[in-house]
Amino acid sequence: MNTLNLSTPSPAGLRRPGSLAAVLALALTVLAPSQGLLRPLADGLLLLAALAALRPASGPVRGALSLGLIAAAAVALFLALPTPLQGGDGLRLLAILALAQCSVRQLAEQPDSRWSGPATAGLFGLWLLYLWELGVTVFEVPRVLLPAPSLIVQALWDNTATLGGDFVQTVLKSVLIGYLLGNGLGVLTGIAIDRAPFLQRGLQPVAALTSTVPLVGVAPIAVMWFGFYWPSKAAVIVLMTFFPALINTLAGLEAAGKLERELMHSYAAGYRRTLLWLRLPTALPHIFGALKVNATLSLIGAIVAEFFGSPTAGLGFRISTEAARMNMPLVWAAIVVAALTGSGLYALLSRLERRVNFWHPAFRSR
Amino acid sequence: MSTDALHRRVLPVMVVGAVILVLWYAAAIGLNAPGTIERVLAPQGAWTWTDLLRATLAMQRPVLPAPHQIAADLWSGLVDWPVDSPRSLWLHTGVTGEATLLGFAAGALLGMLLAAAIVHSRTLERALLPWVVASQTIPVLAVAPIVMVILGSLGFEGLMPKVVIATYLCFFPVTVAMVQGLRAPQRLELELMHTYAASRAHTFWMLRLPASLPFLFPALRVSMAAGLVGAIVAELPTGAQAGLGARLLTSSYYGNTVAIWSALVMASVLGLVLTGAITLLEKAVLRRMRPAPSRSGA
C-alpha cells in the first residue's frame, strides 16, 4: 500500500481466502448431480456470475458488466429456487453464500460515487431476502415461525383492501392527527415558554424526566378516557411527541449566536422580528430532528395503543389478532406496511428539511 | 452563592411541580365530579359542595385518581404485601427490571461489537450500516407479538422473549452512536498512531474506543429507556403473570385506574433509576479517563 488508507482496512489480504472458498464451492456445485431442466442453466449462470464477482472490477464498464452478470445470476437463482433439501444442495448453498459474500464485497470496494452506496446496500438487502426465502424453503421452516418473503408478498397482495383499511385507521386518523397536534403544541409551547426563563428552567427538567418514562404505558388510560376509536390513539401520540418537540424547540431557539442577535438588535428589530427572521430559522434543524424522531414514535404509540383495545381495524389490531390466530404471513404484511409508512414519513421529512434548511452547512456541502 | 443556585435551579422546578400538582387536583375534581354525583352522592340524597369535593378525591375507580390516592396505592403495593406476592409492586418491578437489564446488556454488547466490525470493514459499512440506520425509522415494537409467538412455539416462555425484544430495541441506538464515536478521531490523530507503528488493535483500544465514549453514554441512556419500553410492551400480548406490563393490562381489564397509575409511576421510577445508574457509570468512567493520558489501557 503506497497510500495511507486509515479509515478502512486493506481489502487485499481479505479477498484471497474468500475467493478461494468461492471457487472451491462453485467447482463442487458444478460437479454435484443436478436434476431438472433449469438446474444446469442456473448452475452455469451461477458460475459465470461468481467469476465476475471474483474479478476485481475497476472502471465503469467492467463494473456494469459484472453487475449485469450478477443480475443474471439472480434471475437464475430465482428459477432454481430449490424445493426441500436434496443431495448436493448443501454444496450449492455454499456456492450461493460465497457468491453473495463476494459480490457484496466487490461492490463495496468500488470507488465512492452517487450510486455505489445505495447499490451496495440494495444488493445486500436483496441477498438477505433471497437467503431468507432459500433458507425457509430448503430447511422447511414452518410458516408459523417464519413465512417466506414470497408468502408475505402474497399476503400483501391478497389483503390489499384489509390492510388499506388498517392504514387509513392507524396512519391517516390516529397518527396524522396525533402527530400534528403533539408537534404543533410542543413547538408553540416552546416558543411561548422561551420568553419566560423562569418557566423554562422549571419545565426543562420535567420534560427531560419524561424521556425516561415509558409513555406508551398511558395507552390503557387513554383507551379508558377516549374510547376505542382513534381519539385515544391520537391522545397517546400527542403525549409521546409533545415533550421531544418542546425540548428541541427550546434548544433550537437558544441556538442563535450572540453576534447575530446583537446584529438584529442594532437593526432595531423587535422581539417578533428577531424570532421570525433569526431565531426560528436557526431553530429549524433542531425542530426537524424532533419531527423525525416523533414520526417513528407516533407510529409505535398508535400500534401499541391498539394492543389495548381498538375497533376492528388498524395495524396494531391486525398484528395482535392475526398473531393470536397464527396467520403469520398477514402479520408480516402488516409489519411491512408499518415499516414502509415509517420510512416513508422519515424520507418525506428529510426531503422537506432539505427544502427548508438548504442554507444549513449539513446540506450546503452537497 | 448557594442561595443564588437555589433561586436559579431549585425554585423554578419546585414551582412548576407545585403548579402541576394543583392542576392535577383540579383536573381530578373536574373529571371525577359527574361520575361521583351519579354513583355516590345522588343515591344518598342531599349533598353539599364539600361532600362533592371529598367524594371526588376518594373514589373507588376514579377517571383520574388524585395524587394522594396513587401514593397510597403505591405505598400499599410496596409495603403491605410480601415481596413474592402477586400484589407486591416489588415483584412486578423486579420482573420487568430483570428483563430490561438482561436485554440491555445483550443489546449494548451486540451493538458495540457490530459497530467495531462496521468501522473495520468497508463491506459491512456500505452494505449493513444503511440498513441499521433505515431500521430506526421502522416501528420496531410492531414486531414484538411475532417474536413472542416464534419464541413461544420454540418452547421459550417467560423471561426469554422479553429479553429478546428488549435486546432488539437496545441494539440500534448503541450501534449508530458507537459507529459515529469510533469514527470521531481526527485524521491527524489516526496518522499519528500510524507513525507510532500502532497496530489496528492498538489504535482501536487506545484511540478509537476512548474517543467513542462521549457518544456511547447518551446512546446507552436512550437504549435503556427503549429497552424498558420493550420489556413492558412484551408483557402485553402474552398474558404474562408478572411484570409492570402485565400489571397494566390486568388493571386496565378490571378498570382499576389507581393500580394503572401506580404501575406507571413504578415504571417511570424504574426508568429513572436505570438511566441514573448509567449517568453515574458515565461520571465514574470519564473521571478515571481524565487524568490518564500517560497510563496504558482502560
XYZ file of C-alpha atoms in Angstrom:
664
model
C 0.000 0.000 0.000
C 1.524 3.254 -1.015
C -1.277 5.498 0.154
C -2.353 5.858 3.717
C -5.710 4.207 3.938
C -6.626 4.546 7.556
C -10.360 4.650 7.693
C -10.859 1.216 6.198
C -8.649 -1.851 6.353
C -6.843 -3.058 3.292
C -9.052 -5.455 1.376
C -6.207 -7.223 -0.391
C -5.449 -9.597 2.444
C -9.085 -10.392 2.997
C -10.098 -11.103 -0.551
C -7.938 -14.163 -1.104
C -9.462 -16.749 1.246
C -12.993 -15.690 0.360
C -12.303 -16.006 -3.345
C -10.646 -19.359 -2.860
C -13.633 -20.649 -0.939
C -15.952 -19.340 -3.622
C -14.039 -21.077 -6.399
C -13.967 -24.344 -4.461
C -17.647 -24.167 -3.664
C -18.500 -23.366 -7.274
C -16.435 -26.254 -8.572
C -18.252 -28.552 -6.201
C -21.587 -27.113 -7.325
C -20.924 -27.834 -10.943
C -19.696 -31.312 -10.129
C -22.661 -32.077 -7.920
C -25.506 -34.071 -9.502
C -28.318 -31.847 -10.606
C -31.877 -32.610 -11.619
C -34.468 -30.831 -13.674
C -34.201 -28.790 -16.819
C -33.404 -25.449 -15.280
C -30.702 -26.668 -12.973
C -27.795 -26.876 -15.440
C -28.654 -23.488 -16.877
C -28.904 -21.959 -13.440
C -25.651 -23.508 -12.332
C -23.877 -22.215 -15.437
C -25.095 -18.709 -14.812
C -24.128 -19.032 -11.188
C -20.611 -19.964 -12.196
C -20.340 -17.046 -14.610
C -21.596 -14.599 -12.061
C -19.280 -15.861 -9.409
C -16.360 -15.481 -11.794
C -17.473 -11.938 -12.485
C -17.735 -11.292 -8.788
C -14.264 -12.660 -8.223
C -12.577 -10.484 -10.822
C -11.708 -7.161 -9.300
C -13.723 -4.844 -11.472
C -12.379 -1.365 -11.971
C -13.852 1.220 -14.239
C -17.493 1.735 -15.029
C -17.706 -0.668 -17.988
C -16.344 -3.651 -16.137
C -18.351 -2.745 -13.075
C -21.524 -2.617 -15.135
C -20.627 -5.888 -16.812
C -20.111 -7.731 -13.562
C -23.247 -6.173 -12.153
C -25.172 -7.388 -15.170
C -23.832 -10.874 -14.687
C -24.770 -10.806 -11.043
C -28.264 -9.704 -12.033
C -28.449 -12.586 -14.486
C -27.356 -14.901 -11.718
C -30.109 -13.532 -9.542
C -32.642 -14.475 -12.208
C -31.056 -17.912 -12.446
C -31.145 -18.304 -8.699
C -34.799 -17.363 -8.695
C -35.547 -20.000 -11.328
C -33.534 -22.584 -9.461
C -35.123 -21.889 -6.123
C -34.993 -25.364 -4.663
C -37.699 -27.380 -3.063
C -36.834 -29.090 0.239
C -33.289 -30.206 0.719
C -31.856 -32.730 -1.750
C -28.464 -34.327 -2.118
C -25.890 -31.869 -3.431
C -27.912 -28.848 -2.408
C -25.649 -28.233 0.544
C -22.776 -27.516 -1.794
C -24.968 -25.323 -3.945
C -25.951 -23.381 -0.840
C -22.287 -22.902 -0.014
C -21.644 -21.628 -3.519
C -24.535 -19.207 -3.263
C -23.290 -17.924 0.083
C -19.826 -17.441 -1.387
C -21.294 -15.608 -4.361
C -23.302 -13.372 -2.063
C -20.306 -12.518 0.033
C -18.042 -11.889 -2.977
C -20.486 -9.752 -4.897
C -21.374 -7.540 -1.960
C -17.730 -7.109 -1.020
C -16.808 -6.275 -4.560
C -19.489 -3.683 -4.922
C -18.462 -2.179 -1.589
C -14.923 -1.708 -2.835
C -15.990 0.383 -5.784
C -14.861 3.990 -5.518
C -17.398 6.318 -3.971
C -19.950 7.575 -6.380
C -23.576 8.500 -6.363
C -24.911 5.037 -6.968
C -22.323 2.772 -5.371
C -23.515 3.313 -1.806
C -27.214 2.654 -2.351
C -26.367 -0.148 -4.792
C -24.292 -1.974 -2.189
C -26.962 -1.633 0.445
C -29.617 -2.648 -2.054
C -27.684 -5.708 -3.170
C -27.128 -6.726 0.431
C -30.852 -6.372 1.089
C -31.720 -8.451 -1.964
C -29.297 -11.178 -0.922
C -30.781 -11.185 2.554
C -34.275 -11.577 1.113
C -33.071 -14.331 -1.209
C -31.299 -16.246 1.536
C -34.378 -15.845 3.720
C -36.568 -17.357 1.007
C -33.999 -20.047 0.300
C -33.433 -20.928 3.939
C -37.122 -21.118 4.706
C -37.850 -23.418 1.759
C -34.748 -25.580 1.989
C -34.976 -26.229 5.694
C -38.786 -26.452 5.627
C -39.280 -23.889 8.366
C -42.942 -23.929 9.383
C -44.670 -20.801 8.158
C -45.857 -20.051 11.685
C -42.258 -19.487 12.690
C -41.072 -17.553 9.670
C -43.030 -17.235 6.441
C -41.065 -16.883 3.220
C -40.913 -13.399 1.663
C -42.942 -14.673 -1.285
C -45.728 -15.676 1.098
C -45.630 -12.246 2.698
C -45.884 -10.573 -0.705
C -48.762 -12.918 -1.489
C -50.494 -11.931 1.749
C -49.918 -8.254 0.932
C -51.473 -8.758 -2.471
C -54.443 -10.797 -1.229
C -55.313 -8.465 1.643
C -54.869 -5.106 -0.023
C -58.331 -3.942 0.998
C -57.963 -5.028 4.635
C -54.519 -3.533 5.005
C -55.679 -0.384 3.233
C -58.422 -0.037 5.835
C -55.890 -0.583 8.604
C -53.645 2.040 7.058
C -56.458 4.569 6.957
C -57.461 3.794 10.549
C -53.965 3.837 12.065
C -51.988 6.245 9.943
C -54.417 8.695 8.439
C -56.622 9.029 11.520
C -54.599 8.299 14.676
C -51.036 9.041 13.650
C -51.582 12.052 11.440
C -53.891 13.871 13.841
C -51.889 12.980 16.938
C -48.625 13.860 15.243
C -49.781 17.252 14.044
C -51.375 18.095 17.393
C -48.454 16.881 19.506
C -45.739 18.559 17.475
C -47.733 21.725 16.930
C -48.449 22.068 20.648
C -44.840 21.222 21.504
C -43.363 23.844 19.177
C -45.881 26.538 20.135
C -45.387 25.870 23.846
C -41.644 26.036 23.289
C -41.929 29.445 21.653
C -44.257 30.652 24.415
C -42.038 29.392 27.230
C -38.942 30.832 25.607
C -39.990 34.301 26.779
C -40.082 33.218 30.426
C -36.668 31.939 31.569
C -38.110 31.035 34.962
C -40.686 28.722 33.438
C -38.083 27.355 31.075
C -35.719 26.388 33.887
C -38.593 24.765 35.722
C -40.047 22.873 32.801
C -36.855 21.590 31.246
C -36.082 19.021 33.981
C -39.702 17.884 33.941
C -39.578 17.434 30.177
C -36.235 15.645 30.418
C -37.725 13.293 33.018
C -40.431 12.220 30.626
C -37.835 10.909 28.192
C -37.175 8.006 30.563
C -40.855 7.421 31.326
C -42.358 4.645 29.230
C -45.148 6.857 27.943
C -46.790 4.110 25.890
C -47.931 2.872 29.303
C -50.619 5.536 29.301
C -52.345 3.662 26.464
C -54.817 1.819 28.763
C -55.751 5.093 30.434
C -56.220 6.781 27.078
C -58.434 3.934 25.919
C -60.465 4.274 29.125
C -60.886 8.024 28.674
C -61.279 8.462 24.951
C -62.793 5.169 23.900
C -61.618 2.529 21.456
C -61.568 4.729 18.388
C -58.837 6.933 17.020
C -59.028 9.741 19.625
C -57.443 7.517 22.285
C -54.542 6.677 19.962
C -54.130 10.307 18.986
C -54.036 11.220 22.687
C -51.210 8.760 23.363
C -49.317 10.142 20.375
C -49.816 13.738 21.499
C -48.366 12.876 24.886
C -45.435 10.967 23.390
C -44.495 13.604 20.817
C -45.143 16.732 22.856
C -42.039 16.680 25.038
C -39.428 15.910 22.356
C -40.879 18.731 20.243
C -40.851 21.091 23.240
C -37.277 20.314 24.310
C -35.890 20.575 20.798
C -37.698 23.834 20.121
C -36.253 25.348 23.292
C -32.761 24.135 22.404
C -33.156 25.429 18.851
C -34.296 28.864 19.938
C -31.168 29.090 22.084
C -29.010 28.201 19.094
C -28.882 31.663 17.541
C -25.470 33.192 18.224
C -24.855 36.273 20.321
C -23.352 38.073 17.358
C -26.402 37.583 15.173
C -28.744 38.654 17.949
C -26.758 41.795 18.505
C -26.830 42.489 14.795
C -30.604 42.159 14.840
C -30.676 44.447 17.849
C -28.556 47.032 16.066
C -31.071 46.957 13.221
C -33.688 47.861 15.843
C -35.512 44.578 15.259
C -38.062 43.850 17.955
C -38.744 40.511 19.611
C -41.140 39.409 16.935
C -38.826 40.167 14.033
C -35.829 38.593 15.723
C -37.912 35.491 16.351
C -39.263 35.310 12.843
C -36.150 36.130 10.841
C -33.326 34.865 13.033
C -34.246 32.526 15.845
C -36.912 30.369 14.232
C -34.772 29.651 11.155
C -31.819 28.695 13.373
C -34.160 26.510 15.422
C -35.432 24.637 12.387
C -32.709 21.957 12.263
C -33.441 21.095 15.906
C -37.177 21.093 15.306
C -36.768 18.817 12.298
C -34.702 16.459 14.441
C -37.668 16.169 16.796
C -40.117 15.820 13.906
C -38.161 12.885 12.508
C -37.846 11.081 15.837
C -41.520 11.727 16.519
C -42.582 10.179 13.223
C -41.411 6.773 14.428
C -42.570 7.372 17.990
C -46.087 8.185 16.892
C -46.382 5.011 14.812
C -45.201 2.993 17.807
C -47.683 4.808 20.041
C -50.599 4.079 17.739
C -49.691 0.411 17.293
C -49.141 -0.254 20.993
C -52.317 1.630 21.929
C -54.209 -0.664 19.588
C -52.915 -3.661 21.538
C -55.011 -2.363 24.444
C -58.237 -2.187 22.538
C -59.323 -0.882 19.169
C -62.083 -1.013 16.615
C -61.761 -3.954 14.246
C -59.250 -2.181 12.052
C -55.775 -0.770 12.461
C -52.270 -2.077 12.008
C -51.752 -2.798 15.707
C -55.101 -4.588 15.893
C -54.217 -6.631 12.785
C -50.829 -7.590 14.176
C -52.096 -8.680 17.572
C -55.195 -10.565 16.389
C -53.585 -12.306 13.426
C -50.577 -13.269 15.568
C -53.006 -14.879 18.004
C -54.570 -16.762 15.062
C -51.102 -17.821 13.843
C -51.727 -16.228 10.455
C -48.137 -15.100 10.246
C -47.923 -14.029 6.585
C -50.620 -11.410 7.193
C -48.899 -10.249 10.387
C -45.683 -9.761 8.469
C -47.579 -7.987 5.717
C -48.971 -5.557 8.308
C -45.440 -5.025 9.609
C -44.242 -4.334 6.072
C -46.953 -1.692 5.753
C -45.913 -0.169 9.092
C -42.235 -0.223 8.119
C -42.899 1.359 4.731
C -45.039 4.018 6.387
C -42.328 4.782 8.932
C -39.572 5.024 6.349
C -41.843 6.979 4.024
C -42.649 9.555 6.700
C -38.976 9.821 7.532
C -37.971 10.277 3.903
C -40.689 12.867 3.388
C -39.483 14.846 6.393
C -35.865 14.608 5.254
C -36.835 15.952 1.869
C -38.834 18.756 3.433
C -35.924 19.538 5.715
C -33.581 19.803 2.760
C -36.018 22.128 1.071
C -36.442 24.352 4.128
C -32.935 24.190 5.549
C -30.998 24.494 2.321
C -28.762 27.091 3.955
C -27.567 24.792 6.732
C -23.941 23.581 6.498
C -25.053 19.945 6.670
C -26.865 20.326 3.351
C -24.855 23.076 1.736
C -21.857 20.826 1.257
C -23.681 18.519 -1.131
C -23.737 31.656 46.116
C -25.684 28.623 47.183
C -28.831 30.676 47.699
C -28.341 32.000 44.184
C -28.136 28.462 42.839
C -31.227 27.654 44.854
C -33.077 30.511 43.230
C -31.879 29.682 39.764
C -32.243 25.929 39.773
C -34.420 24.508 42.503
C -37.065 27.163 42.844
C -38.369 27.013 39.238
C -38.567 23.237 39.360
C -40.452 23.324 42.664
C -42.848 25.971 41.416
C -43.548 24.033 38.225
C -44.005 20.861 40.256
C -46.452 22.603 42.586
C -48.403 24.020 39.632
C -48.619 20.562 38.081
C -49.884 19.156 41.384
C -52.547 21.852 41.706
C -53.632 21.366 38.087
C -53.783 17.631 38.702
C -56.101 18.041 41.687
C -58.287 20.446 39.737
C -58.451 18.039 36.805
C -59.212 15.123 39.128
C -62.096 17.023 40.723
C -63.424 18.155 37.379
C -63.166 14.770 35.670
C -64.499 12.746 38.569
C -67.360 15.015 39.547
C -70.006 13.713 37.095
C -69.330 10.074 37.999
C -69.292 10.874 41.688
C -72.601 12.683 41.580
C -74.171 9.885 39.624
C -72.872 6.937 41.614
C -72.088 8.157 45.135
C -73.953 11.312 46.015
C -77.256 11.087 44.153
C -78.339 7.839 45.892
C -77.696 9.445 49.298
C -79.985 12.366 48.607
C -78.936 15.877 49.542
C -75.256 16.818 49.267
C -73.139 19.914 49.637
C -70.119 21.127 47.695
C -67.716 19.956 50.405
C -69.255 16.468 50.193
C -68.666 16.531 46.453
C -65.083 17.673 46.902
C -64.336 14.979 49.452
C -66.036 12.275 47.420
C -64.310 13.110 44.116
C -60.906 12.694 45.712
C -61.733 9.378 47.367
C -63.484 7.459 44.616
C -63.115 3.722 44.249
C -62.492 3.770 40.484
C -61.893 7.380 39.545
C -61.463 8.615 35.992
C -58.324 10.414 37.149
C -57.038 9.389 40.553
C -55.763 12.162 42.793
C -52.023 12.099 43.564
C -52.572 11.071 47.173
C -54.621 8.055 46.051
C -51.806 6.942 43.758
C -49.302 7.470 46.553
C -51.427 5.409 48.936
C -51.758 2.583 46.400
C -48.023 2.687 45.725
C -47.306 2.537 49.441
C -49.596 -0.403 50.000
C -48.184 -2.171 46.945
C -44.665 -1.714 48.219
C -45.144 -2.351 51.932
C -48.297 -4.304 52.691
C -47.521 -7.488 50.813
C -44.617 -9.935 50.926
C -42.189 -9.474 48.047
C -43.228 -12.688 46.264
C -46.950 -11.914 46.375
C -48.534 -11.016 43.022
C -49.924 -7.908 44.694
C -46.490 -6.612 45.556
C -45.160 -3.943 43.218
C -41.627 -5.054 44.049
C -42.277 -8.348 42.278
C -43.571 -6.701 39.090
C -40.858 -4.082 39.056
C -38.216 -6.747 39.629
C -39.505 -8.940 36.813
C -39.591 -6.059 34.328
C -36.284 -4.671 35.553
C -34.597 -8.050 35.155
C -35.771 -8.388 31.550
C -34.743 -4.801 30.825
C -31.270 -5.198 32.297
C -30.551 -8.514 30.586
C -31.842 -7.191 27.273
C -29.863 -4.015 27.701
C -26.639 -5.889 28.456
C -27.069 -8.153 25.448
C -28.164 -5.322 23.153
C -25.395 -2.937 24.165
C -22.742 -5.627 23.773
C -24.109 -6.654 20.387
C -24.308 -3.037 19.262
C -20.728 -2.322 20.295
C -19.371 -5.446 18.604
C -21.259 -4.662 15.422
C -20.045 -1.063 15.469
C -16.433 -2.238 15.864
C -16.918 -4.599 12.925
C -18.528 -1.880 10.802
C -15.707 0.566 11.453
C -13.130 -2.002 10.386
C -14.827 -3.402 7.316
C -15.751 -1.320 4.323
C -18.049 -4.067 3.088
C -20.067 -4.087 6.298
C -20.065 -0.318 6.419
C -21.520 0.056 2.980
C -23.802 -2.955 2.985
C -25.077 -3.134 6.556
C -24.944 0.367 8.019
C -27.617 1.857 5.737
C -29.987 -0.884 6.846
C -29.203 -0.310 10.513
C -29.967 3.379 10.033
C -33.089 2.693 7.981
C -34.375 0.232 10.564
C -34.608 3.111 13.032
C -37.469 4.528 11.013
C -39.465 1.328 11.489
C -41.841 0.995 14.416
C -39.947 -1.949 15.891
C -42.463 -2.650 18.613
C -44.820 -3.904 15.941
C -42.600 -6.957 15.692
C -42.942 -7.756 19.394
C -46.010 -10.030 19.127
C -44.290 -12.026 16.378
C -41.171 -12.548 18.433
C -43.367 -13.735 21.277
C -45.174 -16.228 19.036
C -41.985 -17.520 17.412
C -40.128 -17.977 20.678
C -43.235 -19.336 22.348
C -43.616 -22.079 19.747
C -39.919 -22.885 20.063
C -40.558 -23.530 23.751
C -39.152 -20.333 25.216
C -41.514 -18.729 27.699
C -41.347 -16.145 30.404
C -38.163 -14.141 30.606
C -36.510 -15.093 27.333
C -38.876 -13.461 24.778
C -38.922 -10.226 26.757
C -35.146 -10.151 26.833
C -35.021 -10.693 23.072
C -37.359 -7.778 22.416
C -35.513 -5.509 24.831
C -32.226 -6.526 23.175
C -33.647 -5.703 19.789
C -34.680 -2.236 20.922
C -31.430 -1.523 22.784
C -29.208 -2.549 19.954
C -29.775 0.071 17.274
C -29.097 3.317 19.143
C -25.865 1.870 20.512
C -24.668 0.725 17.090
C -25.323 4.020 15.362
C -23.778 6.158 18.110
C -20.820 3.841 18.510
C -20.007 3.901 14.791
C -20.124 7.672 14.928
C -17.918 7.681 18.029
C -15.360 5.222 16.719
C -15.008 7.446 13.678
C -14.677 10.568 15.813
C -10.843 10.652 15.963
C -9.356 13.185 13.593
C -7.330 12.092 10.633
C -4.312 13.739 12.243
C -4.628 11.540 15.338
C -5.007 8.413 13.241
C -1.915 9.312 11.261
C -0.036 9.916 14.476
C -0.944 6.400 15.605
C 0.267 5.197 12.231
C 3.637 6.878 12.646
C 3.965 5.161 16.018
C 3.501 1.907 14.089
C 0.441 1.149 16.184
C -1.395 -1.958 15.134
C -5.076 -1.775 14.296
C -5.908 -3.291 17.685
C -3.786 -0.689 19.422
C -5.425 2.123 17.515
C -8.773 0.711 18.493
C -8.094 0.363 22.211
C -6.014 3.482 22.748
C -7.629 5.960 20.386
C -10.947 4.933 18.900
C -12.568 3.428 21.980
C -11.830 6.340 24.337
C -12.948 8.774 21.650
C -16.249 6.934 21.284
C -17.227 7.090 24.962
C -18.848 10.548 24.864
C -21.057 9.251 22.066
C -21.678 5.919 23.755
C -23.151 7.017 27.071
C -26.037 9.162 25.786
C -26.903 6.299 23.440
C -26.834 3.881 26.372
C -29.327 6.072 28.218
C -31.606 6.164 25.192
C -31.376 2.437 24.689
C -32.022 1.714 28.359
C -35.257 3.702 28.132
C -36.123 1.917 24.876
C -35.366 -1.462 26.454
C -37.711 -0.701 29.343
C -40.499 0.176 26.917
C -39.724 -3.048 25.039
C -39.887 -5.168 28.174
C -43.187 -3.594 29.237
C -44.773 -3.947 25.813
C -43.513 -7.527 25.553
C -45.556 -8.356 28.628
C -48.765 -7.230 26.969
C -49.647 -9.792 24.292
C -48.632 -12.941 26.140
C -50.781 -12.809 29.203
C -47.642 -12.696 31.322
C -48.222 -13.434 35.000
C -45.905 -10.821 36.424
C -44.255 -7.605 35.357
C -45.345 -3.993 35.091
C -46.830 -4.538 31.623
C -48.928 -7.433 32.894
C -49.982 -5.280 35.833
C -51.031 -2.504 33.425
C -53.039 -4.937 31.329
C -54.818 -6.697 34.211
C -55.565 -3.390 35.931
C -56.998 -1.982 32.722
C -59.029 -5.201 32.340
C -60.574 -4.743 35.796
C -60.918 -0.986 35.384
C -58.672 -0.429 38.391
C -57.411 3.013 37.444
C -55.433 3.642 40.604
C -53.407 0.473 40.022
C -52.696 1.522 36.410
C -51.326 4.822 37.619
C -49.217 3.288 40.338
C -47.784 0.802 37.842
C -46.976 3.742 35.558
C -45.282 5.603 38.385
C -43.291 2.489 39.241
C -42.277 2.149 35.572
C -41.035 5.712 35.430
C -39.168 5.309 38.716
C -37.547 2.180 37.300
C -36.615 4.097 34.148
C -35.138 6.908 36.215
C -33.123 4.535 38.387
C -31.755 2.617 35.404
C -30.774 5.681 33.373
C -29.464 7.321 36.527
C -27.204 4.323 37.053
C -25.783 4.858 33.563
C -25.184 8.520 34.317
C -23.267 7.521 37.456
C -21.258 4.998 35.452
C -20.515 7.658 32.854
C -19.251 10.044 35.501
C -17.071 7.368 37.064
C -15.594 6.291 33.724
C -14.941 9.811 32.479
C -13.342 10.753 35.792
C -10.995 7.801 35.534
C -10.104 8.676 31.973
C -9.437 12.355 32.567
C -6.012 12.229 34.289
C -4.782 9.250 32.349
C -3.142 10.322 29.113
C 0.072 8.594 30.202
C -1.461 5.470 31.644
C -1.969 2.499 29.364
C -5.225 0.696 28.794
C -8.591 1.342 30.292
